[in-house]
Coordinates of N, CA, C and O in Angstrom, one line a residue:
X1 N -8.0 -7.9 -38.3 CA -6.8 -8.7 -38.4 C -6.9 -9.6 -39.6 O -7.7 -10.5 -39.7
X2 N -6.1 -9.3 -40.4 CA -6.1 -10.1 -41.7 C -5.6 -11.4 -41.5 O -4.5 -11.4 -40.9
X3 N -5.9 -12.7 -41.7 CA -5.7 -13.9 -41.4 C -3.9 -14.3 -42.5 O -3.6 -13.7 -43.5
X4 N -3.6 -14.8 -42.1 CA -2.0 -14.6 -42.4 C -1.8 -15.8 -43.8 O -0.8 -15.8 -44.5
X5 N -3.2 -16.7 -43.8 CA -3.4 -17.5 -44.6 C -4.3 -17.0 -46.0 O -3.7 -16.6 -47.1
X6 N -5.2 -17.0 -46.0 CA -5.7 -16.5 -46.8 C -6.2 -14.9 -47.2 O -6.8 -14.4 -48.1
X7 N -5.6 -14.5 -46.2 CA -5.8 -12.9 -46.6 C -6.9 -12.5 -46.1 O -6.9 -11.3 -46.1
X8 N -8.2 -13.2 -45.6 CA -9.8 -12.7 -45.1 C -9.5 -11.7 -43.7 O -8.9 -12.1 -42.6
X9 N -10.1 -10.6 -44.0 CA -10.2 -9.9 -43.5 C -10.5 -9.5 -42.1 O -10.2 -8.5 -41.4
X10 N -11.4 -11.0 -41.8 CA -11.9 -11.2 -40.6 C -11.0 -12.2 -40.0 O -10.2 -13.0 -40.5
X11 N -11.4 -11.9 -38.4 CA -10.9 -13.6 -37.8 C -12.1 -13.2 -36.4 O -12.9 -12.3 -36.2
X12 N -11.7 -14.5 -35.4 CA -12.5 -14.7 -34.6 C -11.3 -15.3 -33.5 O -10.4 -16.0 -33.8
X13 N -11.8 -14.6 -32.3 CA -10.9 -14.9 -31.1 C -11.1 -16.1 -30.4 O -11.9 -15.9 -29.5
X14 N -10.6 -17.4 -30.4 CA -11.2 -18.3 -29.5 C -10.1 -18.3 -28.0 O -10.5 -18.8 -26.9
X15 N -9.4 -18.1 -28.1 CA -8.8 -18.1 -26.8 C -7.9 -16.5 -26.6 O -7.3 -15.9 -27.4
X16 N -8.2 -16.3 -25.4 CA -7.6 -15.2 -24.7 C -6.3 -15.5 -23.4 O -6.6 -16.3 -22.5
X17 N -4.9 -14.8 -23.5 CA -4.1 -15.2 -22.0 C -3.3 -14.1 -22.1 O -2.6 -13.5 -23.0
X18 N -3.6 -14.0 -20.8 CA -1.9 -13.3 -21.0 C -0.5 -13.8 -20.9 O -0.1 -14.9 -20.8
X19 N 0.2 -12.6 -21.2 CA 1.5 -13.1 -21.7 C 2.3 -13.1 -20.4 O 2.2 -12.3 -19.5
X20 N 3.2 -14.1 -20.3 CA 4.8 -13.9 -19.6 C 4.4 -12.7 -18.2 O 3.4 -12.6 -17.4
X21 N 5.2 -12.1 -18.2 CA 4.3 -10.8 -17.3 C 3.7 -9.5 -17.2 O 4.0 -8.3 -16.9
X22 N 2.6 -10.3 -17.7 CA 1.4 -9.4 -17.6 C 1.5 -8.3 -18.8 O 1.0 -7.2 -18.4
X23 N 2.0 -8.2 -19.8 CA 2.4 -6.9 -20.3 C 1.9 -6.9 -21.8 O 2.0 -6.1 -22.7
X24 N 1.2 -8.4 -21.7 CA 0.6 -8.7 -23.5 C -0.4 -9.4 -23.3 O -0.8 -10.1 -22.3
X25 N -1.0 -9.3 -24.4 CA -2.1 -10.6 -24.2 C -2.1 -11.1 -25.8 O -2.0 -10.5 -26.8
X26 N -2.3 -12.5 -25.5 CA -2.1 -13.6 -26.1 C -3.3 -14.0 -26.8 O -4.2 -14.1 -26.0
X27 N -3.7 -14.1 -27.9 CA -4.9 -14.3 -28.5 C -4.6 -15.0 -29.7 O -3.9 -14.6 -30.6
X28 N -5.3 -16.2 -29.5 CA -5.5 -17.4 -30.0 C -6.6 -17.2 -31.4 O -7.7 -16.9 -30.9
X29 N -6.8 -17.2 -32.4 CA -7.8 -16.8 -33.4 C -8.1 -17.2 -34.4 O -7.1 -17.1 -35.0
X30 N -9.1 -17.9 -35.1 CA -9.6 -18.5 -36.0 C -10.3 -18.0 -37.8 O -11.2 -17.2 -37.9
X31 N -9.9 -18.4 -38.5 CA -10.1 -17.7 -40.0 C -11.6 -18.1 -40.5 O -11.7 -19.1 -41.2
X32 N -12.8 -17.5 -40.2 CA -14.3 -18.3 -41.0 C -13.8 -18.8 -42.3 O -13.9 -20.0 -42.6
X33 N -13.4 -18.0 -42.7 CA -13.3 -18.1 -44.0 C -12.4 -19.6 -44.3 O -13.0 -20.6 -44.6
X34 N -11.1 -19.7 -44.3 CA -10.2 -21.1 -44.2 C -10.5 -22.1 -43.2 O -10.3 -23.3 -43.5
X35 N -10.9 -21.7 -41.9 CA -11.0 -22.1 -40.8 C -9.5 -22.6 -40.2 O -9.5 -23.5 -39.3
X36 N -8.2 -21.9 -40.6 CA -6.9 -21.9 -39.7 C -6.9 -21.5 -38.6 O -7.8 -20.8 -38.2
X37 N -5.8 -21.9 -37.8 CA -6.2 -20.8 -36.5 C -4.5 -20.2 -36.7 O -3.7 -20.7 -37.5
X38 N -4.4 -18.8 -35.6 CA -3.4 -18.6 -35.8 C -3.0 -17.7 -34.3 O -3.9 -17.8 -33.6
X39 N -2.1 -17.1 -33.9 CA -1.9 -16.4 -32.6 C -1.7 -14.6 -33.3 O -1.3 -14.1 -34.4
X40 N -2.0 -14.3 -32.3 CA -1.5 -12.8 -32.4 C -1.3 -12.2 -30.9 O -2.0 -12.6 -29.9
X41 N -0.2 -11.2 -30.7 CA -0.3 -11.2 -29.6 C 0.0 -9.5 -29.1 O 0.9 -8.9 -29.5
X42 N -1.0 -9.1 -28.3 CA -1.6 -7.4 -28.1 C -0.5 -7.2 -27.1 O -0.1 -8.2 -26.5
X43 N 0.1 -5.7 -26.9 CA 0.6 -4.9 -26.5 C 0.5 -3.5 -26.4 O 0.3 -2.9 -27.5
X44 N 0.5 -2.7 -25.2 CA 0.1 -1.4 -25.5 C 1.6 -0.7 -25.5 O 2.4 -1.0 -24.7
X45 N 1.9 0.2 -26.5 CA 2.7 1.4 -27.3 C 3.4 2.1 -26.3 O 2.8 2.3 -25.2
X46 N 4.3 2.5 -26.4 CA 5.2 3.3 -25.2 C 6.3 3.6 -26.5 O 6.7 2.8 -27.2
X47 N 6.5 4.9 -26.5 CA 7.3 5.6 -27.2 C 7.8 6.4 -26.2 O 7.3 6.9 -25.2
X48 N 9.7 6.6 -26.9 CA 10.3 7.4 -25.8 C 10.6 8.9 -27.2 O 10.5 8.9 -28.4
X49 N 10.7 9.7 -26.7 CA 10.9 11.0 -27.8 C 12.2 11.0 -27.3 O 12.6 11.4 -26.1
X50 N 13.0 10.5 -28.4 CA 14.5 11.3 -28.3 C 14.7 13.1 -28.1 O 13.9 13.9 -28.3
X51 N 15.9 13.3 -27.6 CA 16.2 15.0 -27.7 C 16.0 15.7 -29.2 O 15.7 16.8 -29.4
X52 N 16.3 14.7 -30.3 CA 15.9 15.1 -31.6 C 14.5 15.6 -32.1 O 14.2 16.5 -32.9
X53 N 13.4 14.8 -31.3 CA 12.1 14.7 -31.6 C 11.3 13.7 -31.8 O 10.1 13.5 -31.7
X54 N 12.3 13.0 -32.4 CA 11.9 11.5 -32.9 C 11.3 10.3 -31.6 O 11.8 10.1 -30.5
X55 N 10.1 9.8 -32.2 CA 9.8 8.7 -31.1 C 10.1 7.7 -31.7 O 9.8 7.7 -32.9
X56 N 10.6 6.7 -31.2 CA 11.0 5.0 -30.9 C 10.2 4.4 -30.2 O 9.6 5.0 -29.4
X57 N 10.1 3.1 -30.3 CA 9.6 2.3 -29.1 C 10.7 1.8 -28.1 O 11.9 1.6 -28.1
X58 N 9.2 1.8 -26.7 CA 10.5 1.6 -25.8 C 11.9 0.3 -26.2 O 12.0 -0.4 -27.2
X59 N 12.3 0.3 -25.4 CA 13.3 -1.1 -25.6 C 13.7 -1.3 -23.9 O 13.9 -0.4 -23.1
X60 N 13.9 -2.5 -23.8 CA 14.8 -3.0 -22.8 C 16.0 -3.3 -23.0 O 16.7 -3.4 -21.9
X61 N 16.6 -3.7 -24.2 CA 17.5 -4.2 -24.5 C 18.7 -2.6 -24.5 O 19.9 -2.6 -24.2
X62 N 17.8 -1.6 -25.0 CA 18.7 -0.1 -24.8 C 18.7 0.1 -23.7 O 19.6 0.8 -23.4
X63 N 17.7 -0.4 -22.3 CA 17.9 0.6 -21.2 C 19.4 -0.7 -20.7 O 20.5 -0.4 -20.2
X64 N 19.1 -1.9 -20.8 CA 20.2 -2.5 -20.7 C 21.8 -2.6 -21.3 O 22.7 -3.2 -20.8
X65 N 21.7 -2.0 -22.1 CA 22.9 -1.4 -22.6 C 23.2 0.0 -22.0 O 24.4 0.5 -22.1
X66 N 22.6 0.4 -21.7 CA 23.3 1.8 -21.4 C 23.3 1.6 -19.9 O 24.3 2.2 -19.3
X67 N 22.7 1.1 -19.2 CA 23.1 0.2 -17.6 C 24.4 -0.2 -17.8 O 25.2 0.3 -17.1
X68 N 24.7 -1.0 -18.7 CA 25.8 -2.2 -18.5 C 27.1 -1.1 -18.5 O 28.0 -1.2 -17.7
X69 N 27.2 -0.4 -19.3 CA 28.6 0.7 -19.5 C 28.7 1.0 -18.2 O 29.8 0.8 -17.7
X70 N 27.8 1.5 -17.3 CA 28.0 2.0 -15.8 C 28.2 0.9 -14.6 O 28.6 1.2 -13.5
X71 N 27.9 -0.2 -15.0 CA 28.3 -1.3 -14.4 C 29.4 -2.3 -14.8 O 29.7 -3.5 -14.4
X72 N 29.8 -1.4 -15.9 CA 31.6 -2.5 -16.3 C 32.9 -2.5 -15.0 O 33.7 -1.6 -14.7
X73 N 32.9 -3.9 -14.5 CA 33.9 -3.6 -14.0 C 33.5 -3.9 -12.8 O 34.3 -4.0 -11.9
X74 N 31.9 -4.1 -12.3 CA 30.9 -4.2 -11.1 C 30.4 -5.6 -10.9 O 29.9 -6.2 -11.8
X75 N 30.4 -6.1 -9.8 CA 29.3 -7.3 -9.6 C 28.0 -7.4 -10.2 O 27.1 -7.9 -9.6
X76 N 27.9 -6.8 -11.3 CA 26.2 -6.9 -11.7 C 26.1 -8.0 -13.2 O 26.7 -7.7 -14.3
X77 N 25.3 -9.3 -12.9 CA 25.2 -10.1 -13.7 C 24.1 -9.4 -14.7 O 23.6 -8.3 -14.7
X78 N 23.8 -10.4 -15.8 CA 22.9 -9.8 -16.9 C 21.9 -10.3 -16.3 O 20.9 -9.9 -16.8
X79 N 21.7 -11.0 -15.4 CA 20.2 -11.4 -14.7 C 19.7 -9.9 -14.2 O 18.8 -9.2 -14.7
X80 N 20.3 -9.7 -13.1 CA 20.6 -8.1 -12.6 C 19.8 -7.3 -13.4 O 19.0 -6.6 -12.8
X81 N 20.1 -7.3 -14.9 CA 20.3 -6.2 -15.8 C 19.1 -6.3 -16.3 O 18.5 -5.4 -16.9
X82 N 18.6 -7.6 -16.1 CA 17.4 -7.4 -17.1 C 16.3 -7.8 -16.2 O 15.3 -8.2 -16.7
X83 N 16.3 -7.6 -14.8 CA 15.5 -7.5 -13.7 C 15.3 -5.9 -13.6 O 14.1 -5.5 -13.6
X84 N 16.3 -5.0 -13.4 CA 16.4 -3.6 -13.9 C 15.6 -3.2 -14.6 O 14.6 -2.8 -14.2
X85 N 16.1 -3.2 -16.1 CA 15.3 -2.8 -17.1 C 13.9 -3.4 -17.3 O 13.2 -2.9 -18.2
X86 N 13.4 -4.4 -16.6 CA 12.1 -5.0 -16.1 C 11.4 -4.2 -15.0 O 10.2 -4.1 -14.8
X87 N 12.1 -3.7 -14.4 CA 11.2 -3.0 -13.4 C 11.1 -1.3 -14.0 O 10.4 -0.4 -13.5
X88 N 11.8 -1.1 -14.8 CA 12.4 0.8 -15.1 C 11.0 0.8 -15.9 O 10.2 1.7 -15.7
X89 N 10.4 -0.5 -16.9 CA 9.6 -0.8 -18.0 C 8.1 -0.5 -17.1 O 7.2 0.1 -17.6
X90 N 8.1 -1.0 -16.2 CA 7.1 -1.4 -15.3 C 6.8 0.1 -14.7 O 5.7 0.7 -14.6
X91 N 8.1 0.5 -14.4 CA 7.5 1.7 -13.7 C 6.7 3.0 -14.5 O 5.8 3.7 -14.2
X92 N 7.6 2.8 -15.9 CA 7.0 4.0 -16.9 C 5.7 3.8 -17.1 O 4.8 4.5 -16.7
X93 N 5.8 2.3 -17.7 CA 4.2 2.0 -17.7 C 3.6 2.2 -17.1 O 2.7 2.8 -17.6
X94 N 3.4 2.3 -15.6 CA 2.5 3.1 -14.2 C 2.7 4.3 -14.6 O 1.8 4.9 -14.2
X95 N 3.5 4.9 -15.2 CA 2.7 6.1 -15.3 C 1.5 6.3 -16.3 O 1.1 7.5 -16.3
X96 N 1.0 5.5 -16.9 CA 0.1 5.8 -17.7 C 0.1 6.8 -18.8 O -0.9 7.0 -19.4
X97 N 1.3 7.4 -19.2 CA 1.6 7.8 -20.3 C 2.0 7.6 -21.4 O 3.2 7.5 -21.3
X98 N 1.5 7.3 -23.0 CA 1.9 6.5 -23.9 C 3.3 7.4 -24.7 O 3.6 6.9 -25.9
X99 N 3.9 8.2 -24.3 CA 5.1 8.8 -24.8 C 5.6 9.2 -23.4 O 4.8 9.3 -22.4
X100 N 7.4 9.3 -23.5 CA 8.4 9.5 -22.3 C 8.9 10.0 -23.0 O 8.9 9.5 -24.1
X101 N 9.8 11.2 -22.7 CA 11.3 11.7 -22.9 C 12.6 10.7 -22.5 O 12.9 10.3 -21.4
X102 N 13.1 10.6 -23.5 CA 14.2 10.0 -23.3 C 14.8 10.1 -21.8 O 15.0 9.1 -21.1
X103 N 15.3 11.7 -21.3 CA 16.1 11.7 -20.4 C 14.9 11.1 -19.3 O 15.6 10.2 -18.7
X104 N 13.7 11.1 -18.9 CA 12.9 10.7 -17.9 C 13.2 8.7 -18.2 O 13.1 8.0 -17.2
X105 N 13.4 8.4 -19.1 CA 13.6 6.9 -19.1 C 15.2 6.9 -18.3 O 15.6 5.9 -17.7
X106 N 16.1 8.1 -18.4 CA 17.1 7.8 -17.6 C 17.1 7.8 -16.2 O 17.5 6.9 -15.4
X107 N 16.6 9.3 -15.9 CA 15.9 9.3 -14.3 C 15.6 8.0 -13.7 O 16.0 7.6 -12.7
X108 N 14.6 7.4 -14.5 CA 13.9 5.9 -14.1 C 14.7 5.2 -13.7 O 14.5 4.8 -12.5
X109 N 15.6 4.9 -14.1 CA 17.1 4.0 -14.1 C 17.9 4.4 -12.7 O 18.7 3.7 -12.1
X110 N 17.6 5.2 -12.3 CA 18.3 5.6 -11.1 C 18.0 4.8 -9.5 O 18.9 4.4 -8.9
X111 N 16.7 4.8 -9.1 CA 16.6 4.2 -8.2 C 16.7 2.7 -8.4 O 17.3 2.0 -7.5
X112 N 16.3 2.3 -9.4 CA 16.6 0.7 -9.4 C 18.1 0.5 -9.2 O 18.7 -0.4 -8.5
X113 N 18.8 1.6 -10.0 CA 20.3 1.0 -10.2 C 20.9 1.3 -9.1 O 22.0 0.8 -8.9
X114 N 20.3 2.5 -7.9 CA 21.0 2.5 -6.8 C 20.9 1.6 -5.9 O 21.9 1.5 -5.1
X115 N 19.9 0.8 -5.8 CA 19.8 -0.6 -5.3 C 20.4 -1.5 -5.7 O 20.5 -2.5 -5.0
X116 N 20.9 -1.6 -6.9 CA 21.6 -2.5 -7.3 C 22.9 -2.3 -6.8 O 23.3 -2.9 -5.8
X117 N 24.0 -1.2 -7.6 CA 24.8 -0.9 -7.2 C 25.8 0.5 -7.3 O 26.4 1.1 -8.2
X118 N 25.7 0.7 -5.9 CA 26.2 2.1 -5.9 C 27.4 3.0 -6.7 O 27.3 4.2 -6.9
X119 N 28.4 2.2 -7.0 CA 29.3 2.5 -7.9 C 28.7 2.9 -9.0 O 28.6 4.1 -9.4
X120 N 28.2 1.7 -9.7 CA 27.8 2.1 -10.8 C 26.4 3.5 -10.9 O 26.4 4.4 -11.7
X121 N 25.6 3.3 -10.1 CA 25.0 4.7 -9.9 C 25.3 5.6 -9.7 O 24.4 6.4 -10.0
X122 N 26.5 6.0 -9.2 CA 27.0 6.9 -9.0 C 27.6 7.4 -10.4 O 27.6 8.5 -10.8
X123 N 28.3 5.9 -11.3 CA 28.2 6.6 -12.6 C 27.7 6.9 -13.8 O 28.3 7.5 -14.8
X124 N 26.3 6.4 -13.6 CA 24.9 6.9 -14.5 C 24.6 7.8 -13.6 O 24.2 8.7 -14.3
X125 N 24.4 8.3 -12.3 CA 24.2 9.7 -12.0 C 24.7 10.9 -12.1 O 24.2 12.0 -11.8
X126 N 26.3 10.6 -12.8 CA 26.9 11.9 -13.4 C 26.6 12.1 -14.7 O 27.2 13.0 -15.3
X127 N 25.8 11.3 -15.3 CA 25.1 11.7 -16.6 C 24.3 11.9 -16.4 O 23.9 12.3 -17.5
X128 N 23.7 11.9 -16.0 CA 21.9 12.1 -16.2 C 21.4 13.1 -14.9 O 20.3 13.6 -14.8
X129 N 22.3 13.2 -14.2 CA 22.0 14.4 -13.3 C 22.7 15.7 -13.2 O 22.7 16.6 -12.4
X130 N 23.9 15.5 -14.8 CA 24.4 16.4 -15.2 C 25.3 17.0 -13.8 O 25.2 18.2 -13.5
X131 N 26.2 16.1 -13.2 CA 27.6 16.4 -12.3 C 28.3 17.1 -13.1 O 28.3 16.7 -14.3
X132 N 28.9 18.1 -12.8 CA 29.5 19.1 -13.3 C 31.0 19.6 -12.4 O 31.9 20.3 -12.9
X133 N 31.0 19.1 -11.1 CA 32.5 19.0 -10.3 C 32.5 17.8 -9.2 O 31.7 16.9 -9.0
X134 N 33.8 18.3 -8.6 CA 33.9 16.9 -7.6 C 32.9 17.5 -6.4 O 32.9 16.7 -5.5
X135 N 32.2 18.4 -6.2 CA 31.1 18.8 -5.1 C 30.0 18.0 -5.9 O 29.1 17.4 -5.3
X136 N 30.0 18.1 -6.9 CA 28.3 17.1 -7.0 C 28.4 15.5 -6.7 O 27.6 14.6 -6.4
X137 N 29.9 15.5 -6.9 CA 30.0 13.5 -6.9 C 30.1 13.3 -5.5 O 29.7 12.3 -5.0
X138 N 30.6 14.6 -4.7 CA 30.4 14.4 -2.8 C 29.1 14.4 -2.5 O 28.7 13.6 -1.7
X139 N 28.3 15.3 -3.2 CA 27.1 15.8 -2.8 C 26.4 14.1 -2.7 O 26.1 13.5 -1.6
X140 N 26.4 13.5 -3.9 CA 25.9 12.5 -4.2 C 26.6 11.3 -3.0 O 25.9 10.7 -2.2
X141 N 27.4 11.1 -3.0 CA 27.7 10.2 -2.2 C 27.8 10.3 -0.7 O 28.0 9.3 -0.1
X142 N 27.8 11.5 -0.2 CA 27.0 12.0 1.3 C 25.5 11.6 1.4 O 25.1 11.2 2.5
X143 N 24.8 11.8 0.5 CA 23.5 11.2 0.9 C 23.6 9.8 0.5 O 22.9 9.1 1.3
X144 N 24.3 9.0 -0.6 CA 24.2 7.7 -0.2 C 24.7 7.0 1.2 O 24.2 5.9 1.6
X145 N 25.7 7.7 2.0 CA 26.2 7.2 2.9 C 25.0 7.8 3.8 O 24.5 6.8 4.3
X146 N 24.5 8.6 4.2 CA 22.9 8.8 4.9 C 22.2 7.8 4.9 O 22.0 7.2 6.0
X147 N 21.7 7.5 3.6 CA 20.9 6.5 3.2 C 21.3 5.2 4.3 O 21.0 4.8 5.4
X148 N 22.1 5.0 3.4 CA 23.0 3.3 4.6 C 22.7 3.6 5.8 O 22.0 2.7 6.3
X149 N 23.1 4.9 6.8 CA 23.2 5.0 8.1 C 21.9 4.6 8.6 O 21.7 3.8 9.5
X150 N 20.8 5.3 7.7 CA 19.1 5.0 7.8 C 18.8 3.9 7.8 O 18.1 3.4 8.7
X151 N 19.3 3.0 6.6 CA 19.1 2.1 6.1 C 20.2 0.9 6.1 O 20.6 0.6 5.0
X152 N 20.9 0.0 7.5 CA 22.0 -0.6 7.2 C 21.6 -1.8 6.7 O 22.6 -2.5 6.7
X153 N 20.8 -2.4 6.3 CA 20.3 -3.4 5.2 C 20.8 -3.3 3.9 O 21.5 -4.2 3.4
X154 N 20.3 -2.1 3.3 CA 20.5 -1.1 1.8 C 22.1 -0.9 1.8 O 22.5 -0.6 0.7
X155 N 22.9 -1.0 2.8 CA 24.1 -1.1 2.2 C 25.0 -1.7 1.3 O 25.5 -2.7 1.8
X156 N 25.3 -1.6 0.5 CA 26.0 -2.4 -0.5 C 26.8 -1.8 -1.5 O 26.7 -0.6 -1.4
X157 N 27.6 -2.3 -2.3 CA 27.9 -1.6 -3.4 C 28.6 -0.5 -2.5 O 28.9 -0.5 -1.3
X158 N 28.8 0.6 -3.5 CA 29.9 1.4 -2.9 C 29.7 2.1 -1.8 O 30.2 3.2 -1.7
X159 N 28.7 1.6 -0.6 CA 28.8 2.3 0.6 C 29.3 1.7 1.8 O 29.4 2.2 2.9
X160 N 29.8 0.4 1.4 CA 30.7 0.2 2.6 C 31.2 0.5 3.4 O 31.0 -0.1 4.4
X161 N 32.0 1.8 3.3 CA 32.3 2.5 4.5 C 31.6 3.9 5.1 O 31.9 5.0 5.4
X162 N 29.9 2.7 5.1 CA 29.3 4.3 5.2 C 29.6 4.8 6.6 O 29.5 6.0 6.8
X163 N 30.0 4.1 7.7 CA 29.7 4.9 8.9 C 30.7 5.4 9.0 O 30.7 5.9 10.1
X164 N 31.5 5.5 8.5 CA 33.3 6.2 8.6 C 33.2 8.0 8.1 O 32.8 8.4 7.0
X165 N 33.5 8.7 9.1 CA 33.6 9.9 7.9 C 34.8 10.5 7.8 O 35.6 10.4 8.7
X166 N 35.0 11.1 6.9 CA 35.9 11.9 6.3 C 36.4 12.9 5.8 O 35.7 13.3 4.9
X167 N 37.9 14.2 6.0 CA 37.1 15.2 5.5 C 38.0 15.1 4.1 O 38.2 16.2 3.4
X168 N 38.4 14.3 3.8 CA 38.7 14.1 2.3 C 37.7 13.1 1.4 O 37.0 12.2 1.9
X169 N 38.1 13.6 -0.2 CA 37.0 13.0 -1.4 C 37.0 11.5 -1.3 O 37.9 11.5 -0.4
X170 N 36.9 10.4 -1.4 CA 37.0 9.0 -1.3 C 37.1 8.6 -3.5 O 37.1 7.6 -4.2
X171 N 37.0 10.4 -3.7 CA 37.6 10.1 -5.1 C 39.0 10.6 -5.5 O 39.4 10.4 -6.6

């Protein structure tokens, strides 16, 4: 690490922390040479490979943006949104792989967002799970109303009327 001051080549670490949550570490560092101190702060690499080929670094600020279009029009605050994209981050990272496919960072987005809110999941699940008629958007929302029946806690968002059935679309 080149000292930001004088250009010496070296530095020396005197303090070590981590960052915010858990996801950096913070290192505090000193110049022999000038004797400045200065911060630098470590991160491990997560690249997503677009469909092109190209890798990027992750972002949260993209997985939040492309959340928010499916949630226009929904109860979901930007706190929401960036508790989301905090946890989608979290989970890739558990996987321990330093590259993701784009569409696998969308997959990821799915369970968080069906907790969050079903509408809107329902409308990032016709992209990314490639819905192709109104039987896949039934398909999908017969198992969310399952889910609820299983789970009447987890109700929210568009399952309201899960215990009701019907033999028409609710679209």
């Amino acid at each position: 690490m080149y000292c930001p001051f004088c250009r010496n080549p070296d530095s020396r670490v005197v303090d070590s922390r981590m960052a915010d949550d858990g996801s950096a570490i913070r290192r505090r560092r000193q110049c022999p040479e000038c004797g400045r101190r200065f911060t630098t702060v470590e991160t491990t690499s997560l690249s997503v490979i677009k469909r092109s080929g190209v890798g990027e670094p992750f972002s949260r600020s993209k997985v939040i943006n492309g959340v928010r279009k499916a949630c226009q029009g929904r109860p979901v605050s930007e706190d929401d949104l960036a508790l989301l994209a905090q946890e989608v981050e979290e989970q890739i990272r558990a996987s321990g792989a330093a590259e993701i496919d784009a569409h696998e960072v969308g997959l990821a987005i799915l369970g968080p967002l069906q907790k969050l809110d079903k509408v809107a999941y329902l409308r990032f699940a016709s992209v990314y799970q490639a819905f192709e008629s109104l039987e896949d958007f039934e398909t999908a929302i017969a198992l969310l109303r399952h889910e609820a029946e299983d789970d009447p806690k987890g109700a929210s968002g568009g399952a309201k009327s899960a215990g009701k059935s019907s033999e028409k679309s609710p679209l």
